[in-house]
PDB file of C-alpha atoms and ligand atoms in Angstrom:
ATOM      1  CA  MET A  55      15.520  -0.995  15.858  1.00  0.00           C
ATOM      2  CA  THR A  56      17.737  -2.631  13.361  1.00  0.00           C
ATOM      3  CA  GLY A  57      20.344  -5.363  14.031  1.00  0.00           C
ATOM      4  CA  ALA A  58      20.489  -9.152  14.335  1.00  0.00           C
ATOM      5  CA  THR A  59      19.097  -9.348  17.849  1.00  0.00           C
ATOM      6  CA  ALA A  60      15.824  -8.137  19.562  1.00  0.00           C
ATOM      7  CA  PRO A  61      15.680  -4.403  20.110  1.00  0.00           C
ATOM      8  CA  TYR A  62      16.689  -2.786  23.386  1.00  0.00           C
ATOM      9  CA  PRO A  63      13.578  -2.343  25.479  1.00  0.00           C
ATOM     10  CA  SER A  64      14.034   1.367  25.573  1.00  0.00           C
ATOM     11  CA  ALA A  65      14.007   1.418  21.707  1.00  0.00           C
ATOM     12  CA  VAL A  66      10.411   0.022  21.742  1.00  0.00           C
ATOM     13  CA  PRO A  67       7.693   2.655  21.570  1.00  0.00           C
ATOM     14  CA  VAL A  68       5.034   2.490  24.134  1.00  0.00           C
ATOM     15  CA  GLY A  69       2.196   0.240  23.173  1.00  0.00           C
ATOM     16  CA  VAL A  70       4.246  -1.936  20.743  1.00  0.00           C
ATOM     17  CA  ASP A  71       4.699  -5.622  21.336  1.00  0.00           C
ATOM     18  CA  PRO A  72       8.083  -6.671  19.924  1.00  0.00           C
ATOM     19  CA  THR A  73       7.059 -10.244  20.022  1.00  0.00           C
ATOM     20  CA  ARG A  74       4.446  -9.699  17.331  1.00  0.00           C
ATOM     21  CA  ALA A  75       5.296  -8.846  13.874  1.00  0.00           C
ATOM     22  CA  SER A  76       3.590  -5.908  12.182  1.00  0.00           C
ATOM     23  CA  ILE A  77       2.648  -5.349   8.708  1.00  0.00           C
ATOM     24  CA  ALA A  78       4.269  -1.933   8.367  1.00  0.00           C
ATOM     25  CA  ARG A  79       7.511  -3.182   9.894  1.00  0.00           C
ATOM     26  CA  VAL A  80       7.656  -6.325   7.759  1.00  0.00           C
ATOM     27  CA  TYR A  81       7.301  -4.078   4.698  1.00  0.00           C
ATOM     28  CA  ASP A  82       9.921  -1.771   5.973  1.00  0.00           C
ATOM     29  CA  ALA A  83      12.219  -4.669   6.325  1.00  0.00           C
ATOM     30  CA  ALA A  84      11.527  -5.920   2.823  1.00  0.00           C
ATOM     31  CA  LEU A  85      12.447  -2.345   1.570  1.00  0.00           C
ATOM     32  CA  ASN A  86      15.786  -2.508   3.448  1.00  0.00           C
ATOM     33  CA  GLY A  87      14.411   0.026   6.066  1.00  0.00           C
ATOM     34  CA  LYS A  88      15.724   0.282   9.543  1.00  0.00           C
ATOM     35  CA  ASP A  89      12.335   0.493  11.492  1.00  0.00           C
ATOM     36  CA  ASN A  90      11.840  -3.256  12.093  1.00  0.00           C
ATOM     37  CA  TYR A  91      12.423  -5.871  14.706  1.00  0.00           C
ATOM     38  CA  GLU A  92      13.846  -9.342  14.633  1.00  0.00           C
ATOM     39  CA  ILE A  93      10.412 -10.765  14.697  1.00  0.00           C
ATOM     40  CA  ASP A  94       9.470  -8.875  11.449  1.00  0.00           C
ATOM     41  CA  ARG A  95      12.724 -10.002   9.742  1.00  0.00           C
ATOM     42  CA  GLN A  96      11.761 -13.678  10.737  1.00  0.00           C
ATOM     43  CA  VAL A  97       8.546 -13.400   8.824  1.00  0.00           C
ATOM     44  CA  LEU A  98      10.517 -12.580   5.556  1.00  0.00           C
ATOM     45  CA  ALA A  99      13.044 -15.247   6.368  1.00  0.00           C
ATOM     46  CA  GLN A 100      10.184 -17.847   6.528  1.00  0.00           C
ATOM     47  CA  VAL A 101       8.646 -16.686   3.215  1.00  0.00           C
ATOM     48  CA  ARG A 102      12.206 -16.708   1.618  1.00  0.00           C
ATOM     49  CA  THR A 103      12.212 -20.446   2.112  1.00  0.00           C
ATOM     50  CA  VAL A 104       9.661 -20.735  -0.590  1.00  0.00           C
ATOM     51  CA  ALA A 105      10.266 -17.575  -2.389  1.00  0.00           C
ATOM     52  CA  PRO A 106      13.832 -16.253  -2.169  1.00  0.00           C
ATOM     53  CA  GLN A 107      13.068 -12.933  -3.985  1.00  0.00           C
ATOM     54  CA  VAL A 108      10.206 -12.161  -1.577  1.00  0.00           C
ATOM     55  CA  ASN A 109      11.527  -8.591  -1.142  1.00  0.00           C
ATOM     56  CA  ASP A 110      10.558  -7.885  -4.862  1.00  0.00           C
ATOM     57  CA  LEU A 111       6.952  -8.014  -3.835  1.00  0.00           C
ATOM     58  CA  ALA A 112       7.581  -4.837  -1.692  1.00  0.00           C
ATOM     59  CA  TRP A 113       9.728  -3.135  -4.235  1.00  0.00           C
ATOM     60  CA  ALA A 114       7.335  -3.698  -7.153  1.00  0.00           C
ATOM     61  CA  ASN A 115       4.497  -2.413  -4.973  1.00  0.00           C
ATOM     62  CA  ARG A 116       6.444   0.736  -3.798  1.00  0.00           C
ATOM     63  CA  ASP A 117       7.747   1.617  -7.204  1.00  0.00           C
ATOM     64  CA  PHE A 118       4.104   1.239  -8.579  1.00  0.00           C
ATOM     65  CA  LEU A 119       2.871   3.563  -5.870  1.00  0.00           C
ATOM     66  CA  ILE A 120       5.522   6.158  -6.892  1.00  0.00           C
ATOM     67  CA  ARG A 121       4.794   6.047 -10.566  1.00  0.00           C
ATOM     68  CA  SER A 122       1.086   6.094 -10.298  1.00  0.00           C
ATOM     69  CA  CYS A 123       1.289   9.075  -7.786  1.00  0.00           C
ATOM     70  CA  ARG A 124       3.391  10.956 -10.322  1.00  0.00           C
ATOM     71  CA  PHE A 125       0.796  10.188 -13.018  1.00  0.00           C
ATOM     72  CA  LEU A 126      -2.090  11.362 -10.732  1.00  0.00           C
ATOM     73  CA  ALA A 127      -0.345  14.693  -9.962  1.00  0.00           C
ATOM     74  CA  ILE A 128       1.044  15.451 -13.516  1.00  0.00           C
ATOM     75  CA  GLN A 129      -1.411  13.955 -15.870  1.00  0.00           C
ATOM     76  CA  ALA A 130      -4.668  13.854 -13.949  1.00  0.00           C
ATOM     77  CA  GLY A 131      -4.004  17.012 -12.227  1.00  0.00           C
ATOM     78  CA  ILE A 132      -5.107  15.714  -8.771  1.00  0.00           C
ATOM     79  CA  ASP A 133      -4.131  17.760  -5.799  1.00  0.00           C
ATOM     80  CA  GLN A 134      -5.795  15.793  -3.048  1.00  0.00           C
ATOM     81  CA  PHE A 135      -4.613  12.378  -1.900  1.00  0.00           C
ATOM     82  CA  LEU A 136      -6.183  10.147   0.781  1.00  0.00           C
ATOM     83  CA  ASP A 137      -3.314   7.610   1.291  1.00  0.00           C
ATOM     84  CA  LEU A 138      -4.939   4.579   3.220  1.00  0.00           C
ATOM     85  CA  GLY A 139      -2.274   2.383   4.898  1.00  0.00           C
ATOM     86  CA  SER A 140       0.654   4.849   4.505  1.00  0.00           C
ATOM     87  CA  GLY A 141       3.295   2.601   5.866  1.00  0.00           C
ATOM     88  CA  LEU A 142       6.288   3.895   7.692  1.00  0.00           C
ATOM     89  CA  PRO A 143       8.179   6.801   6.293  1.00  0.00           C
ATOM     90  CA  THR A 144      10.588   5.662   3.510  1.00  0.00           C
ATOM     91  CA  ALA A 145      12.791   7.251   0.793  1.00  0.00           C
ATOM     92  CA  GLU A 146       9.841   8.634  -1.407  1.00  0.00           C
ATOM     93  CA  ASN A 147       6.663   9.260   0.486  1.00  0.00           C
ATOM     94  CA  THR A 148       3.495  10.267  -1.165  1.00  0.00           C
ATOM     95  CA  HIS A 149       3.621  13.923  -0.352  1.00  0.00           C
ATOM     96  CA  GLN A 150       7.268  14.141  -1.535  1.00  0.00           C
ATOM     97  CA  VAL A 151       6.322  12.570  -4.810  1.00  0.00           C
ATOM     98  CA  VAL A 152       3.246  14.792  -5.413  1.00  0.00           C
ATOM     99  CA  GLN A 153       4.327  17.928  -3.777  1.00  0.00           C
ATOM    100  CA  ARG A 154       7.479  17.964  -6.070  1.00  0.00           C
ATOM    101  CA  VAL A 155       5.012  18.263  -8.911  1.00  0.00           C
ATOM    102  CA  ASN A 156       2.552  20.562  -7.155  1.00  0.00           C
ATOM    103  CA  PRO A 157       3.586  22.171  -3.895  1.00  0.00           C
ATOM    104  CA  GLU A 158      -0.009  22.917  -3.086  1.00  0.00           C
ATOM    105  CA  ALA A 159      -1.060  19.236  -3.188  1.00  0.00           C
ATOM    106  CA  LYS A 160      -2.506  17.887  -0.014  1.00  0.00           C
ATOM    107  CA  VAL A 161      -1.883  14.384   1.414  1.00  0.00           C
ATOM    108  CA  LEU A 162      -3.876  12.789   4.215  1.00  0.00           C
ATOM    109  CA  TYR A 163      -2.232   9.770   5.609  1.00  0.00           C
ATOM    110  CA  VAL A 164      -4.004   7.014   7.444  1.00  0.00           C
ATOM    111  CA  ASP A 165      -2.522   3.988   9.266  1.00  0.00           C
ATOM    112  CA  ASN A 166      -3.145   2.146  12.595  1.00  0.00           C
ATOM    113  CA  ASP A 167       0.272   0.671  13.294  1.00  0.00           C
ATOM    114  CA  PRO A 168       1.591   1.877  16.592  1.00  0.00           C
ATOM    115  CA  VAL A 169       5.096   2.301  15.288  1.00  0.00           C
ATOM    116  CA  VAL A 170       3.801   4.404  12.419  1.00  0.00           C
ATOM    117  CA  LEU A 171       2.003   6.452  14.939  1.00  0.00           C
ATOM    118  CA  ALA A 172       4.888   6.723  17.404  1.00  0.00           C
ATOM    119  CA  HIS A 173       7.620   8.195  15.236  1.00  0.00           C
ATOM    120  CA  GLY A 174       6.430   8.125  11.576  1.00  0.00           C
ATOM    121  CA  ARG A 175       3.735  10.679  12.024  1.00  0.00           C
ATOM    122  CA  ALA A 176       6.370  13.373  12.679  1.00  0.00           C
ATOM    123  CA  LEU A 177       8.076  12.601   9.465  1.00  0.00           C
ATOM    124  CA  LEU A 178       5.002  12.283   7.404  1.00  0.00           C
ATOM    125  CA  GLU A 179       3.462  15.539   8.710  1.00  0.00           C
ATOM    126  CA  GLU A 180       6.355  17.459   7.158  1.00  0.00           C
ATOM    127  CA  ASN A 181       4.322  20.504   6.455  1.00  0.00           C
ATOM    128  CA  GLU A 182       0.754  22.079   6.774  1.00  0.00           C
ATOM    129  CA  ARG A 183      -0.323  20.230   3.469  1.00  0.00           C
ATOM    130  CA  THR A 184       0.311  16.829   5.009  1.00  0.00           C
ATOM    131  CA  HIS A 185      -1.708  15.403   7.829  1.00  0.00           C
ATOM    132  CA  PHE A 186      -1.831  11.965   9.603  1.00  0.00           C
ATOM    133  CA  VAL A 187      -4.936  10.221  11.034  1.00  0.00           C
ATOM    134  CA  ALA A 188      -4.978   6.925  12.979  1.00  0.00           C
ATOM    135  CA  ALA A 189      -7.949   4.954  11.862  1.00  0.00           C
ATOM    136  CA  ASP A 190      -8.956   1.505  10.340  1.00  0.00           C
ATOM    137  CA  ILE A 191      -8.764   1.739   6.548  1.00  0.00           C
ATOM    138  CA  PHE A 192     -11.123  -1.247   6.198  1.00  0.00           C
ATOM    139  CA  GLN A 193     -13.935   0.734   7.934  1.00  0.00           C
ATOM    140  CA  PRO A 194     -14.781   3.280   5.186  1.00  0.00           C
ATOM    141  CA  ASP A 195     -17.646   4.869   7.380  1.00  0.00           C
ATOM    142  CA  GLU A 196     -15.031   5.503  10.036  1.00  0.00           C
ATOM    143  CA  ILE A 197     -12.643   7.110   7.473  1.00  0.00           C
ATOM    144  CA  LEU A 198     -15.279   9.040   5.595  1.00  0.00           C
ATOM    145  CA  GLY A 199     -16.927  10.338   8.745  1.00  0.00           C
ATOM    146  CA  HIS A 200     -13.861  11.297  10.417  1.00  0.00           C
ATOM    147  CA  PRO A 201     -13.840  15.000  11.274  1.00  0.00           C
ATOM    148  CA  GLU A 202     -10.075  15.673  10.633  1.00  0.00           C
ATOM    149  CA  ILE A 203     -10.288  14.008   7.213  1.00  0.00           C
ATOM    150  CA  ARG A 204     -13.488  15.871   6.278  1.00  0.00           C
ATOM    151  CA  ASP A 205     -11.750  19.086   7.412  1.00  0.00           C
ATOM    152  CA  PHE A 206      -8.599  18.539   5.685  1.00  0.00           C
ATOM    153  CA  LEU A 207      -9.771  17.197   2.256  1.00  0.00           C
ATOM    154  CA  ASP A 208     -12.465  18.927   0.107  1.00  0.00           C
ATOM    155  CA  PHE A 209     -14.903  16.226  -0.856  1.00  0.00           C
ATOM    156  CA  GLU A 210     -16.547  18.545  -3.435  1.00  0.00           C
ATOM    157  CA  ARG A 211     -13.360  18.275  -5.564  1.00  0.00           C
ATOM    158  CA  PRO A 212     -11.654  15.165  -7.048  1.00  0.00           C
ATOM    159  CA  ILE A 213      -9.495  13.094  -4.673  1.00  0.00           C
ATOM    160  CA  ALA A 214      -7.230  10.172  -5.271  1.00  0.00           C
ATOM    161  CA  ILE A 215      -7.856   7.369  -2.892  1.00  0.00           C
ATOM    162  CA  LEU A 216      -4.662   5.187  -2.587  1.00  0.00           C
ATOM    163  CA  HIS A 217      -5.182   1.685  -1.159  1.00  0.00           C
ATOM    164  CA  VAL A 218      -1.765   0.427  -2.159  1.00  0.00           C
ATOM    165  CA  GLY A 219      -0.462  -2.718  -0.569  1.00  0.00           C
ATOM    166  CA  THR A 220      -3.329  -2.988   1.815  1.00  0.00           C
ATOM    167  CA  TRP A 221      -6.239  -5.154   0.691  1.00  0.00           C
ATOM    168  CA  HIS A 222      -4.190  -8.316   0.760  1.00  0.00           C
ATOM    169  CA  HIS A 223      -4.018  -7.827   4.544  1.00  0.00           C
ATOM    170  CA  TYR A 224      -7.876  -8.036   4.617  1.00  0.00           C
ATOM    171  CA  LEU A 225      -8.972 -11.527   4.781  1.00  0.00           C
ATOM    172  CA  GLY A 226     -12.780 -10.985   4.243  1.00  0.00           C
ATOM    173  CA  ASP A 227     -14.525 -11.175   0.926  1.00  0.00           C
ATOM    174  CA  ASP A 228     -16.481  -7.876   0.957  1.00  0.00           C
ATOM    175  CA  GLY A 229     -13.666  -5.621  -0.100  1.00  0.00           C
ATOM    176  CA  GLY A 230     -15.751  -4.703  -3.263  1.00  0.00           C
ATOM    177  CA  ASP A 231     -18.477  -3.248  -1.010  1.00  0.00           C
ATOM    178  CA  LYS A 232     -16.096  -1.456   1.154  1.00  0.00           C
ATOM    179  CA  MET A 233     -14.584   0.224  -1.919  1.00  0.00           C
ATOM    180  CA  ALA A 234     -17.954   1.120  -3.295  1.00  0.00           C
ATOM    181  CA  ALA A 235     -18.484   3.119  -0.085  1.00  0.00           C
ATOM    182  CA  TYR A 236     -15.172   5.024  -0.820  1.00  0.00           C
ATOM    183  CA  VAL A 237     -16.159   5.553  -4.481  1.00  0.00           C
ATOM    184  CA  ASP A 238     -19.607   6.770  -3.588  1.00  0.00           C
ATOM    185  CA  ALA A 239     -18.117   9.382  -1.299  1.00  0.00           C
ATOM    186  CA  VAL A 240     -15.953  11.029  -3.980  1.00  0.00           C
ATOM    187  CA  VAL A 241     -17.008  13.308  -7.020  1.00  0.00           C
ATOM    188  CA  PRO A 242     -16.542  12.120 -10.591  1.00  0.00           C
ATOM    189  CA  GLY A 243     -12.961  12.656 -11.797  1.00  0.00           C
ATOM    190  CA  SER A 244     -11.668  11.030  -8.719  1.00  0.00           C
ATOM    191  CA  TYR A 245      -9.293   8.110  -8.811  1.00  0.00           C
ATOM    192  CA  VAL A 246      -8.520   4.933  -6.923  1.00  0.00           C
ATOM    193  CA  THR A 247      -5.092   3.269  -6.957  1.00  0.00           C
ATOM    194  CA  ILE A 248      -4.713  -0.306  -5.750  1.00  0.00           C
ATOM    195  CA  ALA A 249      -1.871  -2.761  -5.720  1.00  0.00           C
ATOM    196  CA  HIS A 250      -2.552  -6.294  -4.490  1.00  0.00           C
ATOM    197  CA  PHE A 251      -0.771  -9.788  -4.121  1.00  0.00           C
ATOM    198  CA  PHE A 252      -1.843 -11.682  -7.145  1.00  0.00           C
ATOM    199  CA  ASP A 253      -2.525 -15.367  -7.943  1.00  0.00           C
ATOM    200  CA  PRO A 254      -2.043 -15.403 -11.942  1.00  0.00           C
ATOM    201  CA  GLU A 255      -3.909 -18.835 -11.977  1.00  0.00           C
ATOM    202  CA  THR A 256      -1.271 -20.751 -13.904  1.00  0.00           C
ATOM    203  CA  PRO A 257      -0.138 -23.949 -12.164  1.00  0.00           C
ATOM    204  CA  GLU A 258       3.348 -22.628 -11.644  1.00  0.00           C
ATOM    205  CA  HIS A 259       2.278 -19.154 -10.296  1.00  0.00           C
ATOM    206  CA  SER A 260      -0.618 -20.535  -8.116  1.00  0.00           C
ATOM    207  CA  GLU A 261       1.576 -22.948  -6.420  1.00  0.00           C
ATOM    208  CA  LEU A 262       4.053 -20.159  -5.560  1.00  0.00           C
ATOM    209  CA  ALA A 263       1.312 -17.835  -4.499  1.00  0.00           C
ATOM    210  CA  ARG A 264      -0.252 -20.520  -2.282  1.00  0.00           C
ATOM    211  CA  LYS A 265       3.174 -21.165  -0.699  1.00  0.00           C
ATOM    212  CA  MET A 266       3.805 -17.501   0.059  1.00  0.00           C
ATOM    213  CA  GLU A 267       0.297 -16.927   1.328  1.00  0.00           C
ATOM    214  CA  ASP A 268       0.733 -20.025   3.601  1.00  0.00           C
ATOM    215  CA  LYS A 269       3.961 -18.513   5.024  1.00  0.00           C
ATOM    216  CA  PHE A 270       2.559 -15.010   5.476  1.00  0.00           C
ATOM    217  CA  VAL A 271      -0.862 -16.013   6.979  1.00  0.00           C
ATOM    218  CA  HIS A 272       0.715 -18.563   9.315  1.00  0.00           C
ATOM    219  CA  SER A 273       3.490 -16.194  10.555  1.00  0.00           C
ATOM    220  CA  PRO A 274       3.337 -13.720  13.516  1.00  0.00           C
ATOM    221  CA  MET A 275       2.137 -11.136  10.967  1.00  0.00           C
ATOM    222  CA  GLY A 276      -0.962 -13.237  10.175  1.00  0.00           C
ATOM    223  CA  SER A 277      -1.965 -11.847   6.747  1.00  0.00           C
ATOM    224  CA  GLY A 278      -1.013 -11.773   3.038  1.00  0.00           C
ATOM    225  CA  LYS A 279      -3.673 -13.028   0.649  1.00  0.00           C
ATOM    226  CA  PHE A 280      -3.084 -13.688  -2.942  1.00  0.00           C
ATOM    227  CA  ARG A 281      -6.293 -13.060  -4.917  1.00  0.00           C
ATOM    228  CA  THR A 282      -7.200 -13.669  -8.582  1.00  0.00           C
ATOM    229  CA  ARG A 283      -7.669 -11.052 -11.235  1.00  0.00           C
ATOM    230  CA  GLU A 284     -11.444 -11.176 -10.901  1.00  0.00           C
ATOM    231  CA  GLN A 285     -11.337 -10.779  -7.162  1.00  0.00           C
ATOM    232  CA  ILE A 286      -8.887  -7.756  -7.343  1.00  0.00           C
ATOM    233  CA  GLN A 287     -10.764  -6.120 -10.278  1.00  0.00           C
ATOM    234  CA  ALA A 288     -13.774  -6.179  -7.972  1.00  0.00           C
ATOM    235  CA  LEU A 289     -11.990  -3.715  -5.823  1.00  0.00           C
ATOM    236  CA  PHE A 290     -12.645  -0.974  -8.523  1.00  0.00           C
ATOM    237  CA  PRO A 291     -16.396  -0.811  -8.491  1.00  0.00           C
ATOM    238  CA  GLY A 292     -17.983   1.346 -11.271  1.00  0.00           C
ATOM    239  CA  LEU A 293     -14.560   2.784 -12.283  1.00  0.00           C
ATOM    240  CA  GLU A 294     -12.976   3.146 -15.679  1.00  0.00           C
ATOM    241  CA  MET A 295      -9.551   1.698 -15.691  1.00  0.00           C
ATOM    242  CA  VAL A 296      -6.706   3.914 -16.771  1.00  0.00           C
ATOM    243  CA  GLU A 297      -4.511   2.348 -19.505  1.00  0.00           C
ATOM    244  CA  PRO A 298      -3.196  -0.384 -19.361  1.00  0.00           C
ATOM    245  CA  GLY A 299      -5.772  -1.603 -16.739  1.00  0.00           C
ATOM    246  CA  LEU A 300      -4.962  -4.011 -13.873  1.00  0.00           C
ATOM    247  CA  VAL A 301      -1.450  -5.495 -14.754  1.00  0.00           C
ATOM    248  CA  LEU A 302       1.609  -6.594 -13.107  1.00  0.00           C
ATOM    249  CA  CYS A 303       2.980  -3.636 -10.938  1.00  0.00           C
ATOM    250  CA  ASP A 304       6.209  -3.762 -13.133  1.00  0.00           C
ATOM    251  CA  ASP A 305       4.095  -3.517 -16.234  1.00  0.00           C
ATOM    252  CA  TRP A 306       2.200  -0.287 -15.152  1.00  0.00           C
ATOM    253  CA  TRP A 307       4.069   2.367 -17.183  1.00  0.00           C
ATOM    254  CA  PRO A 308       7.544   1.288 -16.340  1.00  0.00           C
ATOM    255  CA  ASP A 309      10.212   3.861 -16.136  1.00  0.00           C
ATOM    256  CA  GLY A 310      12.395   2.479 -18.817  1.00  0.00           C
ATOM    257  CA  PRO A 311      13.132  -0.521 -21.020  1.00  0.00           C
ATOM    258  CA  ARG A 312      13.373  -3.875 -19.399  1.00  0.00           C
ATOM    259  CA  LEU A 313      16.691  -5.713 -19.750  1.00  0.00           C
ATOM    260  CA  GLN A 314      15.871  -8.732 -17.772  1.00  0.00           C
ATOM    261  CA  PRO A 315      12.686 -10.973 -17.520  1.00  0.00           C
ATOM    262  CA  LEU A 316      10.483 -10.510 -14.423  1.00  0.00           C
ATOM    263  CA  ASN A 317      11.044 -13.215 -11.904  1.00  0.00           C
ATOM    264  CA  LEU A 318       8.125 -15.369 -10.767  1.00  0.00           C
ATOM    265  CA  VAL A 319       7.593 -13.325  -7.485  1.00  0.00           C
ATOM    266  CA  ARG A 320       7.242 -10.098  -9.518  1.00  0.00           C
ATOM    267  CA  GLN A 321       4.556 -11.789 -11.595  1.00  0.00           C
ATOM    268  CA  CYS A 322       2.627 -12.205  -8.280  1.00  0.00           C
ATOM    269  CA  ILE A 323       1.561  -8.518  -7.601  1.00  0.00           C
ATOM    270  CA  VAL A 324      -0.635  -6.282  -9.651  1.00  0.00           C
ATOM    271  CA  GLY A 325      -1.718  -2.775  -9.694  1.00  0.00           C
ATOM    272  CA  GLY A 326      -4.118  -0.440 -11.357  1.00  0.00           C
ATOM    273  CA  VAL A 327      -5.662   3.045 -11.377  1.00  0.00           C
ATOM    274  CA  GLY A 328      -9.473   3.543 -11.903  1.00  0.00           C
ATOM    275  CA  ARG A 329     -11.349   6.703 -12.592  1.00  0.00           C
ATOM    276  CA  LYS A 330     -14.821   7.650 -11.361  1.00  0.00           C
ATOM    277  CA  PRO A 331     -16.701   8.560 -14.537  1.00  0.00           C
TER     278      PRO A 331
HETATM  279  N1  SAM B 200       0.857   2.001   1.017  1.00  0.00           N
HETATM  280  C1  SAM B 200       2.268   1.882   1.392  1.00  0.00           C
HETATM  281  C2  SAM B 200       2.934   1.403   0.145  1.00  0.00           C
HETATM  282  O1  SAM B 200       2.342   0.793  -0.629  1.00  0.00           O
HETATM  283  O2  SAM B 200       4.130   1.589   0.054  1.00  0.00           O
HETATM  284  C3  SAM B 200       2.403   0.909   2.594  1.00  0.00           C
HETATM  285  C4  SAM B 200       1.925  -0.456   2.345  1.00  0.00           C
HETATM  286  S1  SAM B 200       2.161  -1.492   3.847  1.00  0.00           S
HETATM  287  C5  SAM B 200       2.427  -3.026   2.932  1.00  0.00           C
HETATM  288  C6  SAM B 200       0.499  -1.707   4.395  1.00  0.00           C
HETATM  289  C7  SAM B 200       0.125  -0.653   5.482  1.00  0.00           C
HETATM  290  O3  SAM B 200      -1.297  -0.596   5.716  1.00  0.00           O
HETATM  291  C8  SAM B 200       0.872  -0.786   6.801  1.00  0.00           C
HETATM  292  O4  SAM B 200       1.419   0.441   7.126  1.00  0.00           O
HETATM  293  C9  SAM B 200      -0.146  -1.269   7.733  1.00  0.00           C
HETATM  294  O5  SAM B 200       0.030  -0.752   9.131  1.00  0.00           O
HETATM  295  C10 SAM B 200      -1.442  -0.566   7.170  1.00  0.00           C
HETATM  296  N2  SAM B 200      -2.570  -1.268   7.607  1.00  0.00           N
HETATM  297  C11 SAM B 200      -3.036  -2.532   7.467  1.00  0.00           C
HETATM  298  N3  SAM B 200      -4.131  -2.763   7.946  1.00  0.00           N
HETATM  299  C12 SAM B 200      -4.618  -1.482   8.366  1.00  0.00           C
HETATM  300  C13 SAM B 200      -5.789  -1.059   8.880  1.00  0.00           C
HETATM  301  N4  SAM B 200      -6.868  -2.019   9.244  1.00  0.00           N
HETATM  302  N5  SAM B 200      -6.102   0.128   9.199  1.00  0.00           N
HETATM  303  C14 SAM B 200      -5.014   1.152   8.917  1.00  0.00           C
HETATM  304  N6  SAM B 200      -3.935   0.824   8.360  1.00  0.00           N
HETATM  305  C15 SAM B 200      -3.616  -0.588   8.140  1.00  0.00           C
END
């Protein structure tokens, strides 16, 4: 599906409209993946006119996902992961990160993108401890009542709920209530991990965040909201934040010393991990 022109018709999975951009494919393009179409790359090209380093949003998000999963598997001893909005398979998927630490760890992936369903599923369901379900991650009742999810994960034991790089694609204001439904369904000692496009509320950052949001929302992808710290913190209802709290993704336990300052784009995405007391 890669290349400068539109895909060959035969390369398009059934049910996929190559004239409409998809969140999963735009994200794949930003991570230099190959499962994207011209229309997806055009979304990034448009955002690049106001934010040349837009790909850094995706990289900061993905690297945070990997580091936080490592923490959950090693330090928190979590062995059940509900990965909401899995995205297309890429270099280090959740199950590869956590099963390297604990081969018995189980990962349940959820996504609703037809390309993820068409060929990502096979790669993500690599062994019997990984499973994929097609459902709407912004409908907690649907997810929490889903028979395959209830069968695969043990809700009597701690679960890590990953909602990484997803909520900025939800345009409503009731995300906190929806997250409360997820948190209510899991036992104490469970965790929630979220990364989200961020408006740091300084004149310089807010201007950039507004410009990027305008390009994303008015693109064929149609979403990409930059929320404030207060709005994003509300997505962790009743949870104790793991140190250092909700911070720039790059500042959440970085792998090593930083030799270069973070560019402005990297200052527009935050992540955090909360624990149910
Ligand atoms: N979580 C991965 C990560 O952080 O690397 C992928 C993030 S990607 C930016 C967001 C994913 O959420 C996409 O794969 C998209 O298809 C999925 N998604 C968006 N809205 C969804 C919905 N309503 N139901 C299920 N999946 C959704």
